[in-house]
Coordinates of C-alpha atoms in Angstrom, one line a residue:
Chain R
X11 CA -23.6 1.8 -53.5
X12 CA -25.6 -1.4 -51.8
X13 CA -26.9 1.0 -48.8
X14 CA -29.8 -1.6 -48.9
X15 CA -27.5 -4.3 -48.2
X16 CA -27.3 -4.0 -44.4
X17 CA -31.0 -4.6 -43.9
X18 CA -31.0 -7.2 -46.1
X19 CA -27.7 -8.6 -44.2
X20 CA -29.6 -8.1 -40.5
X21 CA -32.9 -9.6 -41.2
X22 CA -30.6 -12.6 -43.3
X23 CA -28.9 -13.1 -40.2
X24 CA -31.9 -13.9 -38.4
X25 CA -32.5 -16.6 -40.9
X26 CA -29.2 -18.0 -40.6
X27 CA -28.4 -16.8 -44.2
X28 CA -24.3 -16.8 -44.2
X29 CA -24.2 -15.3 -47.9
X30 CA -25.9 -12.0 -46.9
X31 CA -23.7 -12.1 -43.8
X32 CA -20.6 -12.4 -45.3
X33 CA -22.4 -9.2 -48.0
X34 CA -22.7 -7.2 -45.1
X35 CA -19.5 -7.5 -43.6
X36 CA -18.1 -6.9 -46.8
X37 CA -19.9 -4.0 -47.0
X38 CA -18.3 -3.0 -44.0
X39 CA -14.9 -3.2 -44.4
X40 CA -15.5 -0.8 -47.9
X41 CA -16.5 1.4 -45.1
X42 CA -13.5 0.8 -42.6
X43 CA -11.0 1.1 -45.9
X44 CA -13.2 4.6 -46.9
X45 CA -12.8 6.2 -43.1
X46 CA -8.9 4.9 -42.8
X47 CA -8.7 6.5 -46.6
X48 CA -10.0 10.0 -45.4
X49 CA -7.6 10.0 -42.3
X50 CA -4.7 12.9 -42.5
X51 CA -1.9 10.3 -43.8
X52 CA 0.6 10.5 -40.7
X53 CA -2.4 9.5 -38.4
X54 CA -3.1 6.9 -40.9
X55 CA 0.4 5.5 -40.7
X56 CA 0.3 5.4 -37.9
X57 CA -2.7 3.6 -37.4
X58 CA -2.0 1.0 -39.9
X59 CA 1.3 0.1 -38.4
X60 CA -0.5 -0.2 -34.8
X61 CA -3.9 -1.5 -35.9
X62 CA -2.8 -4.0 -38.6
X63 CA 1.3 -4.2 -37.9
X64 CA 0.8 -5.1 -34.4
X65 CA 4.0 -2.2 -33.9
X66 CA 4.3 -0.1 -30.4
X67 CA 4.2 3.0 -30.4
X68 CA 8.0 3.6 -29.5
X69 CA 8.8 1.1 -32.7
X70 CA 6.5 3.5 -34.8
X71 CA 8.3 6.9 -33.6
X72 CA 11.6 5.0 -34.2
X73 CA 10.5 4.4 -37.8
X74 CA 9.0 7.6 -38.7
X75 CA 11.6 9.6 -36.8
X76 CA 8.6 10.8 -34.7
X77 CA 8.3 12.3 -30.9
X78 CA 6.1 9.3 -29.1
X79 CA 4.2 11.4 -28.1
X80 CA 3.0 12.4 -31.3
X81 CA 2.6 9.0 -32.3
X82 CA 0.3 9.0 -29.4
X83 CA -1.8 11.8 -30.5
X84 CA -2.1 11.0 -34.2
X85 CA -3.3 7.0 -32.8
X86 CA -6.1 9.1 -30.6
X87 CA -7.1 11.2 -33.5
X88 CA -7.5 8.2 -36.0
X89 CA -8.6 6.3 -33.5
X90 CA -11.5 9.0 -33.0
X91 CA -12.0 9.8 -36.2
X92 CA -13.0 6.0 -37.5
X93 CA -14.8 5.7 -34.4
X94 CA -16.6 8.6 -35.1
X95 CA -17.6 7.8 -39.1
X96 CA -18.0 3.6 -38.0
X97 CA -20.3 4.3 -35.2
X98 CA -23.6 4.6 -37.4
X99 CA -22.9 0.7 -39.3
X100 CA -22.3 -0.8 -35.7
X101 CA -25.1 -3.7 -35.5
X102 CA -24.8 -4.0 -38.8
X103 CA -22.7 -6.7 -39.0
X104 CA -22.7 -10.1 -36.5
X105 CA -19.6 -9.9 -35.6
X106 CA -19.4 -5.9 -34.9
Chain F
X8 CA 12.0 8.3 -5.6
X9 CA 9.6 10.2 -7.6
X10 CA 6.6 7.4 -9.0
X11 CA 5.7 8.8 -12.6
X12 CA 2.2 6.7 -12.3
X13 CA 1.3 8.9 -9.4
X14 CA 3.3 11.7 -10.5
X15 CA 1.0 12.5 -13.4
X16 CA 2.9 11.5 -16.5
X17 CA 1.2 8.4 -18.2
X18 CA 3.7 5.3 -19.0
X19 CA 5.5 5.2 -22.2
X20 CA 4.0 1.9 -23.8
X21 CA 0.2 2.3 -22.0
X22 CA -1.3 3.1 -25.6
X23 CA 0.2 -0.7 -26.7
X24 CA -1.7 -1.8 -23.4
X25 CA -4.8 -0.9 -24.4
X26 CA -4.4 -2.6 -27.2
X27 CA -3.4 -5.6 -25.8
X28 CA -6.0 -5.2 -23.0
X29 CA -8.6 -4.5 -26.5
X30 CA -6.7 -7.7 -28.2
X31 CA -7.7 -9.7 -25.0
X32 CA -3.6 -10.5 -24.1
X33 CA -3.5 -9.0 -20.7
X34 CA -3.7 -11.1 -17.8
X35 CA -6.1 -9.8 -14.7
X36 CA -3.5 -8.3 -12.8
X37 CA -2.4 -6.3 -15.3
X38 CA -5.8 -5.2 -16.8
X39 CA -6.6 -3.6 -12.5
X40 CA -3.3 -1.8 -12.8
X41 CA -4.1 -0.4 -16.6
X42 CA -7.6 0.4 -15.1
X43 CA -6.2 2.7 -12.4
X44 CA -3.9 3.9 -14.7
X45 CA -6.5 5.3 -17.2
X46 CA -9.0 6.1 -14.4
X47 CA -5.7 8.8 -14.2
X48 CA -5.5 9.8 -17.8
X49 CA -9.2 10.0 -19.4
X50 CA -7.6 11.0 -22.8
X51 CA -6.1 7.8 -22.6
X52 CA -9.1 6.3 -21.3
X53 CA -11.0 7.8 -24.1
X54 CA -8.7 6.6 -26.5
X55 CA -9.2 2.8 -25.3
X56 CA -13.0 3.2 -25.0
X57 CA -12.7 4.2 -28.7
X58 CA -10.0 1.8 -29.7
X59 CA -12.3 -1.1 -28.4
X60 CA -15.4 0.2 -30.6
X61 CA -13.6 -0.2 -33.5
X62 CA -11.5 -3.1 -32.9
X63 CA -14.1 -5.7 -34.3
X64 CA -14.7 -3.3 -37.1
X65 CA -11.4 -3.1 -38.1
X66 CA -10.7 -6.9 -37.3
X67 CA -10.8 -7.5 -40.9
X68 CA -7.8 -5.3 -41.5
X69 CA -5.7 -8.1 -40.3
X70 CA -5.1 -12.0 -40.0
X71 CA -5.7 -14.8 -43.0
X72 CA -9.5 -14.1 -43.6
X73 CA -8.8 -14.1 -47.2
X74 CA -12.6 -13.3 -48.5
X75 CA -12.4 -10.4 -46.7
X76 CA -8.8 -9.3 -45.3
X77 CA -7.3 -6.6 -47.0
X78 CA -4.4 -7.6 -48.9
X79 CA -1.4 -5.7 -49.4
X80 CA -2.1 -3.4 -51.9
X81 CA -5.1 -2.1 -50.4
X82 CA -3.0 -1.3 -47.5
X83 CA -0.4 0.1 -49.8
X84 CA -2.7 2.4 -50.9
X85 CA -3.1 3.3 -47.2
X86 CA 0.1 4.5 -46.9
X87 CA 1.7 7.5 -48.6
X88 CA 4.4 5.9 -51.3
X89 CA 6.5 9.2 -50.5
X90 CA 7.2 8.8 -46.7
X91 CA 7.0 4.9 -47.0
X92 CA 10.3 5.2 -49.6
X93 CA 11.8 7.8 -47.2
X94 CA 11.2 6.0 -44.0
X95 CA 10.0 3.2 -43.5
X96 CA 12.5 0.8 -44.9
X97 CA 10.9 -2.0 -42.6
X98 CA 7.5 -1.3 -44.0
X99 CA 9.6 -1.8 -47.8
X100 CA 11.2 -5.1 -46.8
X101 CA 8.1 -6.4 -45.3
X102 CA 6.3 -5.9 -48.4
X103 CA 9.2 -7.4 -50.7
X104 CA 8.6 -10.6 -48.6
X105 CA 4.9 -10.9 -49.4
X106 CA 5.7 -10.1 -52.8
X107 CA 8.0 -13.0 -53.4
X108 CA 6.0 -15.6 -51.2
X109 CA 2.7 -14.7 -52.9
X110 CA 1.5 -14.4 -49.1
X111 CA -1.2 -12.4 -47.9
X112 CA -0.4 -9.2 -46.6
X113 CA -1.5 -10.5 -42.7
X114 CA 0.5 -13.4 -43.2
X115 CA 3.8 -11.8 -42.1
X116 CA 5.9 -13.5 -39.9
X117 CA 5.4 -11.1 -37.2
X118 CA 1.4 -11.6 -37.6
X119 CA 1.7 -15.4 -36.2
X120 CA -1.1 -16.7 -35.4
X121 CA -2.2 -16.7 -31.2
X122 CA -1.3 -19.6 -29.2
X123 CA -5.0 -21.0 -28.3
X124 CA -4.3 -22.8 -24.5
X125 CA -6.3 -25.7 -24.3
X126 CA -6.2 -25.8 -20.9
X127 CA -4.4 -23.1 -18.5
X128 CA -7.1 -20.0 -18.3
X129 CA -5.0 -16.9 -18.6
X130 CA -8.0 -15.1 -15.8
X131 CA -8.2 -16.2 -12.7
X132 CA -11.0 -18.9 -12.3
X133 CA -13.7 -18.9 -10.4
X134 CA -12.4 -22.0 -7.9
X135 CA -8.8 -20.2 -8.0
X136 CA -11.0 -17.3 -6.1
X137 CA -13.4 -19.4 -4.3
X138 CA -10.3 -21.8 -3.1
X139 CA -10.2 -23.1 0.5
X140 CA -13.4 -21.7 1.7
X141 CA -14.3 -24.8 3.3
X142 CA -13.6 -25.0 7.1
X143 CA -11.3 -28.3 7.6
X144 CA -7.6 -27.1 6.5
X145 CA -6.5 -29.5 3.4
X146 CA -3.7 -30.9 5.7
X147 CA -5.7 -32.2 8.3
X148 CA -7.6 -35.0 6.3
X149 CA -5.3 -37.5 5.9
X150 CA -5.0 -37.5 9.6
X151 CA -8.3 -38.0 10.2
X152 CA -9.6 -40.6 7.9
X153 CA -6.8 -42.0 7.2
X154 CA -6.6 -44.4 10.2
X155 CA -10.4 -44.1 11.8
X156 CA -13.0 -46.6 12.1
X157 CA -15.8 -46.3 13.8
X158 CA -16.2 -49.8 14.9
X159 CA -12.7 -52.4 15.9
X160 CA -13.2 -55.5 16.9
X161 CA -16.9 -55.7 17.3
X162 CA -16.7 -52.5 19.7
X163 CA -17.5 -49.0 19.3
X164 CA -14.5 -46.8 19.1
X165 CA -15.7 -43.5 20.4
X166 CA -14.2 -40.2 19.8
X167 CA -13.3 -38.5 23.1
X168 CA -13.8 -34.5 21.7
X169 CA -16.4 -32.9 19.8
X170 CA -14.2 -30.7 17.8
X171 CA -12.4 -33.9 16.2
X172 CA -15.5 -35.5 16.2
X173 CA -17.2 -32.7 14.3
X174 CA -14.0 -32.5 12.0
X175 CA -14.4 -36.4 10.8
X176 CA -18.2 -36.2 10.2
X177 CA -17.3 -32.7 7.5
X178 CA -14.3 -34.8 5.9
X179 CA -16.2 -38.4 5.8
X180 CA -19.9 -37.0 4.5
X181 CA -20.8 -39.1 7.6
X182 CA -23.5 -38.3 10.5
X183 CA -22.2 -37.8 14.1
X184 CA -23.9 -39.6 16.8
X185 CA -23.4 -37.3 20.1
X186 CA -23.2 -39.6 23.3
X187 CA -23.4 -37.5 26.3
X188 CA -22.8 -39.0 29.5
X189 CA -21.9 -39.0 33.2
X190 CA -19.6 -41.6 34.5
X191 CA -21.7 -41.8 38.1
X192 CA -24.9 -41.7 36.0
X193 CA -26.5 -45.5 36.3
X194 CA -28.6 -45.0 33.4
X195 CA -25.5 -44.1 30.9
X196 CA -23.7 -47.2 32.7
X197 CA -26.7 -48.9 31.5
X198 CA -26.7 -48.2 27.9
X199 CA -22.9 -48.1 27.6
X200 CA -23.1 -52.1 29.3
X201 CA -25.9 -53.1 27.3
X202 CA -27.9 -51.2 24.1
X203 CA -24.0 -49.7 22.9
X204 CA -22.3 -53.6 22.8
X205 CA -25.4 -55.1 21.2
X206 CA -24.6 -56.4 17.7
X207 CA -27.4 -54.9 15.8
X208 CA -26.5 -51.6 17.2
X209 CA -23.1 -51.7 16.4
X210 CA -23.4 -52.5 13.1
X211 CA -25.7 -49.5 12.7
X212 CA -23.2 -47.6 14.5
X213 CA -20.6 -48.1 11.2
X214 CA -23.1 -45.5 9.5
X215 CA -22.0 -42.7 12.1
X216 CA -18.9 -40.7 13.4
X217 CA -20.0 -42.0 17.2
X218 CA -18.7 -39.2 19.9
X219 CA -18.7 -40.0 23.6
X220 CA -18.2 -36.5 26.0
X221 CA -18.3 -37.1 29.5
X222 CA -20.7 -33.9 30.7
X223 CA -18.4 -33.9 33.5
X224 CA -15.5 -32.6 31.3
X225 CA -17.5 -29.4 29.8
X226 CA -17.2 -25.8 30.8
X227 CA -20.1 -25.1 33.3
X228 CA -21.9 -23.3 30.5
X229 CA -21.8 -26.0 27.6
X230 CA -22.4 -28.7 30.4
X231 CA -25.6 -26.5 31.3
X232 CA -26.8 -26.5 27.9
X233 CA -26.5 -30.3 26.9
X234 CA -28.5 -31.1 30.4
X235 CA -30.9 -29.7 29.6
X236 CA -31.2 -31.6 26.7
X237 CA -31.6 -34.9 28.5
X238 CA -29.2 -37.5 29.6
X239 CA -27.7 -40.2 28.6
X240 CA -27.8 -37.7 25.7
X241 CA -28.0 -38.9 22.0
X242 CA -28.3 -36.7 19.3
X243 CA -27.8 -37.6 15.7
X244 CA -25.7 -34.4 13.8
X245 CA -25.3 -34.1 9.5
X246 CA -22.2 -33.3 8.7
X247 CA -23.1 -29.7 8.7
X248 CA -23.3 -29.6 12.4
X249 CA -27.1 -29.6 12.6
X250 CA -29.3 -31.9 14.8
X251 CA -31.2 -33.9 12.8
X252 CA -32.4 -36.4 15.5
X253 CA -32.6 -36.1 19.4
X254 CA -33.4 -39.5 21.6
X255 CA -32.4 -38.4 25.2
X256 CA -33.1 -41.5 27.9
X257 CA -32.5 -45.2 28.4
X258 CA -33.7 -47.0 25.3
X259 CA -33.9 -50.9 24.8
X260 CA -32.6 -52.5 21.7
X261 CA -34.9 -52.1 19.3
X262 CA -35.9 -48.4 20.2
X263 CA -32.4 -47.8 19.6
X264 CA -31.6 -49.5 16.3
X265 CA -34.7 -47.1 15.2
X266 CA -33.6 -44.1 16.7
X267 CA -30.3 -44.5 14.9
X268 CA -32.1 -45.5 11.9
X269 CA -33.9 -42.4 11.8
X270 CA -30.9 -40.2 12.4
X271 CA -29.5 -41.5 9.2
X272 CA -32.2 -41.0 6.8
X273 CA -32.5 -37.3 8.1
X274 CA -28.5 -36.9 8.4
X275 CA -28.1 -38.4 4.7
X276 CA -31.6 -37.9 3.1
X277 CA -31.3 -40.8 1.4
X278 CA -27.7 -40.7 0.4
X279 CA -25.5 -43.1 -0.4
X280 CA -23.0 -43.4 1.8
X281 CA -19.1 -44.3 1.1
X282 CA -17.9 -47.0 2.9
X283 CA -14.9 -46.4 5.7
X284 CA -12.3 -48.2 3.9
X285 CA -13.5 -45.9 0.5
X286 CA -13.0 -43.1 2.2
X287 CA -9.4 -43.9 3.8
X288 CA -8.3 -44.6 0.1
X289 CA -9.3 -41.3 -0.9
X290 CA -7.7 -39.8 2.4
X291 CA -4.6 -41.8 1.3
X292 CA -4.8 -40.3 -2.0
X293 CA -5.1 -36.8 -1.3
X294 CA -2.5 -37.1 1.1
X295 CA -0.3 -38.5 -2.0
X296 CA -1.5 -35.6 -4.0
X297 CA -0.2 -33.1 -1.6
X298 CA 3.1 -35.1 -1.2
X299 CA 3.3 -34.7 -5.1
X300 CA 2.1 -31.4 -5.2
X301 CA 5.3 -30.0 -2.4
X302 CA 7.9 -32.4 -4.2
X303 CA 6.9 -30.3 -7.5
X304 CA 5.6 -33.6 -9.3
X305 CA 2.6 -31.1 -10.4
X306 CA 1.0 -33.6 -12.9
X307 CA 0.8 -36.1 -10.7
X308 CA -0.9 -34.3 -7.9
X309 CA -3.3 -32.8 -10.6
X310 CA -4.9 -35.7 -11.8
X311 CA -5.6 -37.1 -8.3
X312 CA -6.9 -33.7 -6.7
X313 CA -9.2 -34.1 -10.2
X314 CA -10.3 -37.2 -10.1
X315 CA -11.0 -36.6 -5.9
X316 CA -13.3 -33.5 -7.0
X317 CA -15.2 -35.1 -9.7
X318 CA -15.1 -38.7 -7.6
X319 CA -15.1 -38.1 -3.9
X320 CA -17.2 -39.1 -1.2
X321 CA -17.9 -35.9 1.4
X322 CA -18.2 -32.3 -0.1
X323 CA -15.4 -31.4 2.4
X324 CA -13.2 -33.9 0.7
X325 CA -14.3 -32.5 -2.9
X326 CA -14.0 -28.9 -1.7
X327 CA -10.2 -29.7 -1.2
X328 CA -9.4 -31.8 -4.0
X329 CA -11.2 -28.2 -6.2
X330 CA -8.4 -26.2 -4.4
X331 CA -5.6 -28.1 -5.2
X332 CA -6.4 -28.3 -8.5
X333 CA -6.9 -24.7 -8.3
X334 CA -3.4 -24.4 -6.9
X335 CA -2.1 -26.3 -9.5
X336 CA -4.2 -24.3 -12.3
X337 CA -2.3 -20.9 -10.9
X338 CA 0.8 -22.7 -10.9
X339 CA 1.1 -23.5 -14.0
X340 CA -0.4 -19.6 -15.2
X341 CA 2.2 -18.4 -13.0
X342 CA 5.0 -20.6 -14.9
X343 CA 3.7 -19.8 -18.2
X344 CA 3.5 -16.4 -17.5
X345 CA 6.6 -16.3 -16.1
X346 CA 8.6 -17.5 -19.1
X347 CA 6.7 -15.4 -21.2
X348 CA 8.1 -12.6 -18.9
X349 CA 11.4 -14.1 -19.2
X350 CA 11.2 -14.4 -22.9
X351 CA 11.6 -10.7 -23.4
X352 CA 15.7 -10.7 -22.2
X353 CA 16.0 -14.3 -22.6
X354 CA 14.6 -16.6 -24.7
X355 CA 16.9 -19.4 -24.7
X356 CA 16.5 -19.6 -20.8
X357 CA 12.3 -19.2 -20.9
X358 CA 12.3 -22.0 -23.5
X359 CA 13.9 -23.9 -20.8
X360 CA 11.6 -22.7 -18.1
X361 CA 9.2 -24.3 -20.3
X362 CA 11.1 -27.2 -21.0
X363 CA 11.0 -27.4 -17.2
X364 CA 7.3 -26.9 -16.5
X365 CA 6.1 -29.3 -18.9
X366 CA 7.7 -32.0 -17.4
X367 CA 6.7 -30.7 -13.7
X368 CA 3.0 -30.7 -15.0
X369 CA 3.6 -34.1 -17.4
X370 CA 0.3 -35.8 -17.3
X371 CA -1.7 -33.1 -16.7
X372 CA -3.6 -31.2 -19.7
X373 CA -1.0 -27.8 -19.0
X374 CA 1.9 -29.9 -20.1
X375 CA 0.0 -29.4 -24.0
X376 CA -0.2 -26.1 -23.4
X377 CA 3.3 -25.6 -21.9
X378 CA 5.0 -27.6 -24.6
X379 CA 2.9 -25.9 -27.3
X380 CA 4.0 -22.4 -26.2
X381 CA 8.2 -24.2 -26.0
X382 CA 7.6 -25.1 -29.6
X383 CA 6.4 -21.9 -30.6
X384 CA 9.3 -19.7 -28.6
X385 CA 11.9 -21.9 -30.6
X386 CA 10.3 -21.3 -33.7
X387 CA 9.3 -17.5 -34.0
X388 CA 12.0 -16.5 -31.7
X389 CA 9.4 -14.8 -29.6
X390 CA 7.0 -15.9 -27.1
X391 CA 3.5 -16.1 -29.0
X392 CA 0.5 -14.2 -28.4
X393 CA -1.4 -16.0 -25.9
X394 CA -5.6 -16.6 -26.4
X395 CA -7.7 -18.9 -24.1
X396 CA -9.2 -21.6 -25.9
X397 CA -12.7 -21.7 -26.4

């Protein structure tokens, strides 16, 4: 683990260093792809297909033959969840 | 009729407003209405406060930032292989794509990049909300500069009333200069028969917007006031209204020629004035700009209210010129907007809504914007995601 790494990343920003930037958002998105791994997979899905797809919800209950309104639920929840497990790296990164 | 928004029940696609509220696609009107919306569903509002915490975060999930996107079997790994073979044939297909174009996994068609408007502001500016807050209605300047002088043929031409009087001095930039007079008073006879035809004091005269009200002709009240004031009564008004100079009394030449010389330093404070016949071009251009701005020639209209605002002579003049390109700033929102809107039942007809705009605002810098959205609705087959250009 490079725990380290985000200090080094925020003081390098203040020097205008764009290689420890671009390590500290990397390190970041290992994190985003770790909290998405650990979320219950049909929240997941669905999160994915919102997040990243650019789907709506009625074109993700269509697809996984799923009540919009528990499409709705499972977005809050993973929604929630990464909010929840990102919150402590926010800062961290210039452009988060 | 019973109104699900106030009955309670939240609308079916407000989660996919947030996002495009998050994503920065919404348009004002429609960010106050999901406002009020969530203000009546906090676990929806809760939701969006969370979705936008992690929407930079997450940024990286998507679009061709190759270093640090994921690609597609990262996102694969995301996704359960089971239920992806059982359902979501899309998902499959999607994939298959990538696989044989070597592509990124945010490089699907469907991910297209967002259209960047160089020019039309998707918010409503801040002239579009400050528009026509100056007092003299835009219709009304062509009529009054257009034909006035102050001076014909070597004579004074006085305006009769104050209000128009008032109204020329806002839309020229030009001090008034107040005559107040009595036609049985032989000291007014005196300066109207003498220090008013001299040539020095006419030429000075070409500086002001020169109004002559006989005192007679005033409500008891107003008369009132401007006796006591003095009389023959000269006062030298900014264009703001204010008196800036008084010289009440009978003056001789030279006292005269000073007192008006005085009243436009303080009027102008060292201004440069336009001349009459550069500010009747403007009044004819505006009025051409409004012409071309009701006979729909948009780009037309545009560059002239633009070039008025960053060019013309009086603030009032500028102030009008800003609100008709304001006008034609929401107007051409309002048309791309409207295809957009279009786009979602018929996209053959909001390509030629577009088709349509672009050459109604040819000339002006929407037409890039308006054509560049065309090209991209005939292209994707969809109308692209709209982002103001930085």
């Amino acid at each position: 683990m490079h725990e380290p790494r985000i200090e080094t990343a925020c003081s390098a920003r203040a020097h205008e260093s764009e290689i420890d930037d671009r390590e500290a958002t990397r390190y970041l998105v290992e994190r985003v792809h770790t909290a998405i791994d650990s979320l219950p997979d049909d929240s997941r899905e669905a999160f994915l297909l919102f997040r990243c797809e650019g789907w709506t919800c009625a074109q993700i209950a269509e697809a996984t033959e799923t009540p919009l309104k528990t499409v709705e639920t499972r977005l809050a929840r993973a929604t929630k969840q990464l909010a929840d497990k990102l919150r402590p790296y926010r800062g961290s990164v210039p452009t988060w | 009729m019973v109104n699900p928004m106030q009955d309670g029940a939240a609308s079916a696609d407000l989660f996919d407003r947030v996002r495009a509220w998050v994503h920065g696609e919404l348009e004002s009107i429609e960010v106050e209405r999901l406002r009020a919306e969530l203000a009546r569903h906090p676990e929806v509002a809760e939701f969006a406060n969370e979705y936008r915490e992690i929407h930079a975060a997450t940024r990286e999930l998507q679009g061709p930032r190759a270093t640090s996107a994921l690609d597609f079997a990262t996102i694969e790994r995301h996704i359960d292989a089971e239920s992806r073979a059982k359902r979501w044939r899309r998902v499959a297909a999607a994939a298959a794509l990538i696989v044989v174009a070597g592509a990124s996994w945010a490089m699907l068609p469907r991910e297209s990049e967002p259209l960047h408007l160089s020019a039309i502001e998707l918010e409503l500016s801040a002239s579009e909300v400050g528009a026509s807050a100056h007092s003299a209605p835009p219709e009304e300047f062509p009529e009054l500069l257009e034909h006035f002088a102050p001076v014909e043929n070597g004579e004074i031409r006085w305006v009769s009333d104050l209000a128009s009087g008032t109204a020329l001095a806002e839309a020229s930039g030009r001090p008034l200069l107040l005559f107040g007079m009595f036609p049985t008073c032989p000291w007014c006879q005196q300066m109207k028969a003498e220090g008013l035809r001299d040539p020095a004091v006419v030429a000075l005269i070409e500086e002001f917007v020169p109004v002559q009200v006989d005192l007679y002709g005033l409500s008891e009240a107003d008369r009132e006031v401007l006796i006591a004031r003095g009389y023959p009564l000269f006062e030298v008004w900014n264009e703001s209204g204010e008196i800036v100079h008084a010289f009440a009394g009978v003056h001789d030449v030279a006292s005269f020629v000073a007192n008006l010389a005085t009243g436009v330093e303080r009027a102008t404070a060292g201004r440069e004035l336009a001349s009459w016949e550069e500010l009747r071009g403007q009044a004819r251009a505006y009025d051409e700009a409004l012409t071309n701005e009701q006979a729909g020639s948009l780009g037309r209209a545009q560059r002239t209210f633009a070039a008025l605002e960053r060019d013309g002579s009086s603030n009032a003049l500028v102030a009008a010129a800003r609100d008709g390109v304001a006008r034609i700033s929401a107007a051409a929102r309002v048309a791309l907007l409207h295809a957009r809107e279009l786009s979602a039942t018929d996209v053959d007809g909001a390509g030629a809504e577009l088709s349509k705009a672009a050459r109604r605002f040819a000339g002006s810098p929407y037409a890039a914007d308006l054509e560049a959205a065309r090209t991209r609705l005939v292209r994707d087959g969809r109308f692209p995601v709209l982002a103001s250009g930085e």
